[in-house]
mmCIF file of C-alpha atoms in Angstrom:
data_model
loop_
_atom_site.group_PDB
_atom_site.id
_atom_site.type_symbol
_atom_site.label_atom_id
_atom_site.label_comp_id
_atom_site.label_asym_id
_atom_site.label_seq_id
_atom_site.Cartn_x
_atom_site.Cartn_y
_atom_site.Cartn_z
ATOM 1 C CA MET A 1295 -9.902 90.529 88.795
ATOM 2 C CA SER A 1296 -11.408 93.847 89.758
ATOM 3 C CA HIS A 1297 -14.018 94.114 92.477
ATOM 4 C CA LEU A 1298 -15.879 97.339 91.785
ATOM 5 C CA VAL A 1299 -19.034 96.741 93.809
ATOM 6 C CA ALA A 1300 -20.188 99.938 95.501
ATOM 7 C CA THR A 1301 -21.283 98.865 98.967
ATOM 8 C CA ALA A 1302 -23.587 101.870 99.430
ATOM 9 C CA ALA A 1303 -25.531 101.112 96.256
ATOM 10 C CA PRO A 1304 -25.819 97.461 95.279
ATOM 11 C CA VAL A 1305 -26.678 96.808 91.640
ATOM 12 C CA LEU A 1306 -28.393 94.028 89.729
ATOM 13 C CA VAL A 1307 -27.067 92.792 86.399
ATOM 14 C CA ILE A 1308 -29.237 90.344 84.476
ATOM 15 C CA ALA A 1309 -27.731 88.172 81.742
ATOM 16 C CA MET A 1310 -30.816 87.313 79.715
ATOM 17 C CA GLY A 1311 -31.607 85.335 76.596
ATOM 18 C CA VAL A 1312 -33.161 82.171 75.290
ATOM 19 C CA SER A 1313 -31.915 78.763 76.438
ATOM 20 C CA GLY A 1314 -28.469 78.041 75.071
ATOM 21 C CA SER A 1315 -27.502 81.695 74.570
ATOM 22 C CA GLY A 1316 -24.703 81.499 77.150
ATOM 23 C CA LYS A 1317 -26.275 83.539 79.942
ATOM 24 C CA SER A 1318 -25.140 81.199 82.736
ATOM 25 C CA THR A 1319 -21.553 81.216 81.486
ATOM 26 C CA LEU A 1320 -21.513 84.997 81.139
ATOM 27 C CA ALA A 1321 -23.170 85.555 84.523
ATOM 28 C CA ALA A 1322 -20.668 83.274 86.255
ATOM 29 C CA GLY A 1323 -17.762 85.144 84.675
ATOM 30 C CA LEU A 1324 -19.176 88.545 85.614
ATOM 31 C CA GLY A 1325 -19.933 87.353 89.136
ATOM 32 C CA ALA A 1326 -16.334 86.237 89.575
ATOM 33 C CA GLU A 1327 -14.876 89.383 88.047
ATOM 34 C CA PHE A 1328 -16.953 91.887 89.984
ATOM 35 C CA GLY A 1329 -17.540 89.978 93.196
ATOM 36 C CA PHE A 1330 -21.306 89.865 92.591
ATOM 37 C CA ARG A 1331 -23.493 87.167 94.091
ATOM 38 C CA LEU A 1332 -24.386 84.749 91.272
ATOM 39 C CA ILE A 1333 -28.065 83.819 91.013
ATOM 40 C CA GLU A 1334 -29.055 81.057 88.570
ATOM 41 C CA ALA A 1335 -32.738 81.282 87.611
ATOM 42 C CA ASP A 1336 -32.904 77.554 86.830
ATOM 43 C CA ASP A 1337 -32.336 76.872 90.553
ATOM 44 C CA PHE A 1338 -35.703 78.505 91.319
ATOM 45 C CA HIS A 1339 -37.835 76.388 88.985
ATOM 46 C CA PRO A 1340 -40.125 74.001 90.835
ATOM 47 C CA PRO A 1341 -39.574 70.328 89.898
ATOM 48 C CA ALA A 1342 -42.846 70.275 87.936
ATOM 49 C CA ASN A 1343 -41.605 73.066 85.639
ATOM 50 C CA LYS A 1344 -38.314 71.291 85.012
ATOM 51 C CA ALA A 1345 -40.097 68.013 84.267
ATOM 52 C CA LEU A 1346 -42.430 69.732 81.837
ATOM 53 C CA MET A 1347 -39.577 71.419 79.990
ATOM 54 C CA ALA A 1348 -37.537 68.207 79.962
ATOM 55 C CA ARG A 1349 -40.435 66.664 78.012
ATOM 56 C CA GLY A 1350 -40.129 69.521 75.498
ATOM 57 C CA GLU A 1351 -43.233 71.353 76.687
ATOM 58 C CA PRO A 1352 -42.955 75.139 77.091
ATOM 59 C CA LEU A 1353 -44.065 76.963 80.218
ATOM 60 C CA THR A 1354 -47.046 79.292 80.267
ATOM 61 C CA ASP A 1355 -46.923 82.671 82.002
ATOM 62 C CA ALA A 1356 -49.026 81.170 84.817
ATOM 63 C CA MET A 1357 -46.378 78.472 85.305
ATOM 64 C CA ARG A 1358 -43.631 81.104 85.286
ATOM 65 C CA ALA A 1359 -45.323 83.252 87.969
ATOM 66 C CA PRO A 1360 -44.187 81.299 91.090
ATOM 67 C CA TRP A 1361 -40.687 81.070 89.587
ATOM 68 C CA ILE A 1362 -40.518 84.843 89.137
ATOM 69 C CA ASP A 1363 -41.918 85.360 92.653
ATOM 70 C CA ALA A 1364 -39.231 83.107 94.169
ATOM 71 C CA MET A 1365 -36.415 84.920 92.351
ATOM 72 C CA CYS A 1366 -37.788 88.324 93.371
ATOM 73 C CA ASP A 1367 -38.011 87.199 97.011
ATOM 74 C CA ALA A 1368 -34.396 86.020 96.969
ATOM 75 C CA LEU A 1369 -33.188 89.206 95.299
ATOM 76 C CA ARG A 1370 -35.075 91.387 97.803
ATOM 77 C CA GLU A 1371 -33.222 89.580 100.598
ATOM 78 C CA HIS A 1372 -29.867 90.089 98.864
ATOM 79 C CA ARG A 1373 -30.697 93.763 98.370
ATOM 80 C CA ARG A 1374 -31.489 94.118 102.091
ATOM 81 C CA ASN A 1375 -28.068 92.590 102.778
ATOM 82 C CA GLY A 1376 -26.393 95.100 100.435
ATOM 83 C CA ASP A 1377 -25.382 92.441 97.900
ATOM 84 C CA SER A 1378 -24.836 93.266 94.263
ATOM 85 C CA CYS A 1379 -26.066 90.359 92.151
ATOM 86 C CA VAL A 1380 -25.792 88.948 88.664
ATOM 87 C CA LEU A 1381 -28.769 86.875 87.566
ATOM 88 C CA ALA A 1382 -28.738 84.344 84.711
ATOM 89 C CA TYR A 1383 -32.356 84.453 83.568
ATOM 90 C CA SER A 1384 -34.219 84.125 80.268
ATOM 91 C CA GLY A 1385 -36.072 87.444 80.550
ATOM 92 C CA LEU A 1386 -38.509 86.437 77.833
ATOM 93 C CA ARG A 1387 -41.485 88.486 78.971
ATOM 94 C CA ARG A 1388 -41.536 92.280 79.281
ATOM 95 C CA ALA A 1389 -43.806 92.194 82.370
ATOM 96 C CA HIS A 1390 -41.401 89.818 84.125
ATOM 97 C CA ARG A 1391 -38.425 92.041 83.327
ATOM 98 C CA GLN A 1392 -40.359 94.920 84.888
ATOM 99 C CA ARG A 1393 -40.761 92.959 88.132
ATOM 100 C CA PHE A 1394 -36.966 92.910 88.525
ATOM 101 C CA ARG A 1395 -36.740 96.651 87.894
ATOM 102 C CA GLU A 1396 -39.119 97.208 90.804
ATOM 103 C CA LEU A 1397 -36.865 95.520 93.392
ATOM 104 C CA GLY A 1398 -35.017 98.723 94.289
ATOM 105 C CA TYR A 1399 -31.757 97.900 92.539
ATOM 106 C CA PRO A 1400 -30.285 99.933 89.720
ATOM 107 C CA THR A 1401 -30.692 97.238 87.048
ATOM 108 C CA LEU A 1402 -28.849 96.482 83.814
ATOM 109 C CA PHE A 1403 -29.960 93.771 81.386
ATOM 110 C CA LEU A 1404 -27.420 92.166 79.048
ATOM 111 C CA HIS A 1405 -29.497 90.494 76.327
ATOM 112 C CA LEU A 1406 -27.534 87.686 74.708
ATOM 113 C CA SER A 1407 -29.008 87.562 71.244
ATOM 114 C CA GLY A 1408 -28.124 85.554 68.191
ATOM 115 C CA ASP A 1409 -29.038 83.407 65.260
ATOM 116 C CA GLN A 1410 -31.450 80.641 66.172
ATOM 117 C CA ALA A 1411 -29.478 77.996 64.250
ATOM 118 C CA LEU A 1412 -26.279 78.883 66.142
ATOM 119 C CA ILE A 1413 -28.015 78.658 69.509
ATOM 120 C CA ARG A 1414 -29.783 75.420 68.558
ATOM 121 C CA GLY A 1415 -26.377 73.905 67.767
ATOM 122 C CA ARG A 1416 -25.085 74.959 71.182
ATOM 123 C CA MET A 1417 -28.114 73.448 72.909
ATOM 124 C CA GLN A 1418 -27.681 70.169 71.048
ATOM 125 C CA ALA A 1419 -24.014 70.014 72.083
ATOM 126 C CA ARG A 1420 -24.502 70.668 75.799
ATOM 127 C CA LEU A 1421 -24.868 67.840 78.267
ATOM 128 C CA GLY A 1422 -26.831 67.535 81.480
ATOM 129 C CA HIS A 1423 -29.290 70.387 81.034
ATOM 130 C CA PHE A 1424 -32.995 69.733 81.476
ATOM 131 C CA ALA A 1425 -34.094 72.013 78.587
ATOM 132 C CA PRO A 1426 -33.903 70.239 75.216
ATOM 133 C CA ALA A 1427 -33.215 72.023 71.925
ATOM 134 C CA SER A 1428 -36.833 71.369 70.941
ATOM 135 C CA LEU A 1429 -37.867 74.175 73.345
ATOM 136 C CA LEU A 1430 -35.946 76.805 71.411
ATOM 137 C CA ASP A 1431 -38.763 77.656 68.987
ATOM 138 C CA SER A 1432 -41.139 78.323 71.883
ATOM 139 C CA GLN A 1433 -38.499 80.448 73.631
ATOM 140 C CA TYR A 1434 -38.102 82.659 70.562
ATOM 141 C CA ALA A 1435 -41.902 82.855 70.230
ATOM 142 C CA ALA A 1436 -42.261 83.940 73.883
ATOM 143 C CA LEU A 1437 -39.395 86.478 73.740
ATOM 144 C CA GLU A 1438 -40.894 89.957 73.697
ATOM 145 C CA ALA A 1439 -38.842 92.665 71.987
ATOM 146 C CA SER A 1440 -36.740 94.836 74.253
ATOM 147 C CA SER A 1441 -35.972 97.650 71.808
ATOM 148 C CA GLU A 1442 -37.882 100.266 73.819
ATOM 149 C CA GLU A 1443 -36.336 99.338 77.167
ATOM 150 C CA PRO A 1444 -33.326 101.644 77.656
ATOM 151 C CA ASP A 1445 -31.705 99.508 80.384
ATOM 152 C CA ILE A 1446 -31.191 96.576 77.997
ATOM 153 C CA VAL A 1447 -27.926 96.171 76.098
ATOM 154 C CA VAL A 1448 -27.982 93.651 73.251
ATOM 155 C CA LEU A 1449 -24.838 91.530 72.856
ATOM 156 C CA ASP A 1450 -24.191 89.255 69.879
ATOM 157 C CA VAL A 1451 -23.531 85.656 70.941
ATOM 158 C CA ALA A 1452 -21.782 84.843 67.662
ATOM 159 C CA GLN A 1453 -18.553 86.375 68.981
ATOM 160 C CA ASP A 1454 -16.136 84.255 71.006
ATOM 161 C CA ILE A 1455 -16.780 84.029 74.743
ATOM 162 C CA ASP A 1456 -13.692 86.052 75.724
ATOM 163 C CA ARG A 1457 -14.704 88.970 73.521
ATOM 164 C CA LEU A 1458 -18.309 88.714 74.674
ATOM 165 C CA HIS A 1459 -17.188 88.743 78.309
ATOM 166 C CA ARG A 1460 -14.931 91.784 77.752
ATOM 167 C CA GLN A 1461 -17.771 93.646 76.043
ATOM 168 C CA ALA A 1462 -20.218 92.782 78.838
ATOM 169 C CA ALA A 1463 -17.706 93.650 81.575
ATOM 170 C CA GLY A 1464 -17.127 97.046 79.961
ATOM 171 C CA ARG A 1465 -20.875 97.707 80.060
ATOM 172 C CA VAL A 1466 -21.028 96.622 83.699
ATOM 173 C CA ARG A 1467 -18.101 98.897 84.650
ATOM 174 C CA ALA A 1468 -19.825 101.874 83.021
ATOM 175 C CA PHE A 1469 -23.098 100.968 84.734
ATOM 176 C CA ILE A 1470 -21.413 100.739 88.158
ATOM 177 C CA ALA A 1471 -19.677 104.074 87.637
ATOM 178 C CA GLU A 1472 -23.000 105.660 86.695
ATOM 179 C CA HIS A 1473 -24.790 104.349 89.792
ATOM 180 C CA ARG A 1474 -22.058 104.639 92.386
ATOM 181 C CA ARG A 1475 -23.032 106.806 95.342
ATOM 182 C CA ASP A 1476 -20.706 109.330 96.983
ATOM 183 C CA GLY A 1477 -18.936 107.792 99.942
ATOM 184 C CA SER A 1478 -19.147 104.245 98.635
ATOM 185 C CA VAL A 1479 -16.169 102.015 99.110
ATOM 186 C CA PRO A 1480 -15.258 99.313 96.596
ATOM 187 C CA ARG A 1481 -15.082 95.801 98.020
ATOM 188 C CA THR A 1482 -11.791 94.009 97.720
#
């Protein structure tokens, strides 16, 4: 595994997509490969949000606001500590994505996108997650297009996980190289 994190310029990589798109799996793999701190957005949901979603009820933007605030607070602290991070996060709303851009990190979004039927099948097959497949329609409805956001790379989730990881890791390597500061030393 390569550890390419530039200590002088921590970066933020966000694996985003609807529930069941594979963002947690991809983020964990990238975190391990690059030595980034892994942040799982689901860990920041208050219990009331999780209970609501477990009943198949989608969140409103007002319900998402404290969740976004908590993630931003945690990421600000990691930035102060010089930590590069990879965040597994839905990224459904354009305004919320902008909040992460304003944290002072160079930021790259990897949007895991794919056919709704494929993702629904994945959600139905997974065990132990609070979000049921019945939430998928509302997730797609809430997802605001990212086509005019140049820091978002769209990745097709229909490919196998190894190929998807290699493609994402290549994008992360290029992103790190682009944002590395003179005098930075890679962590080992």
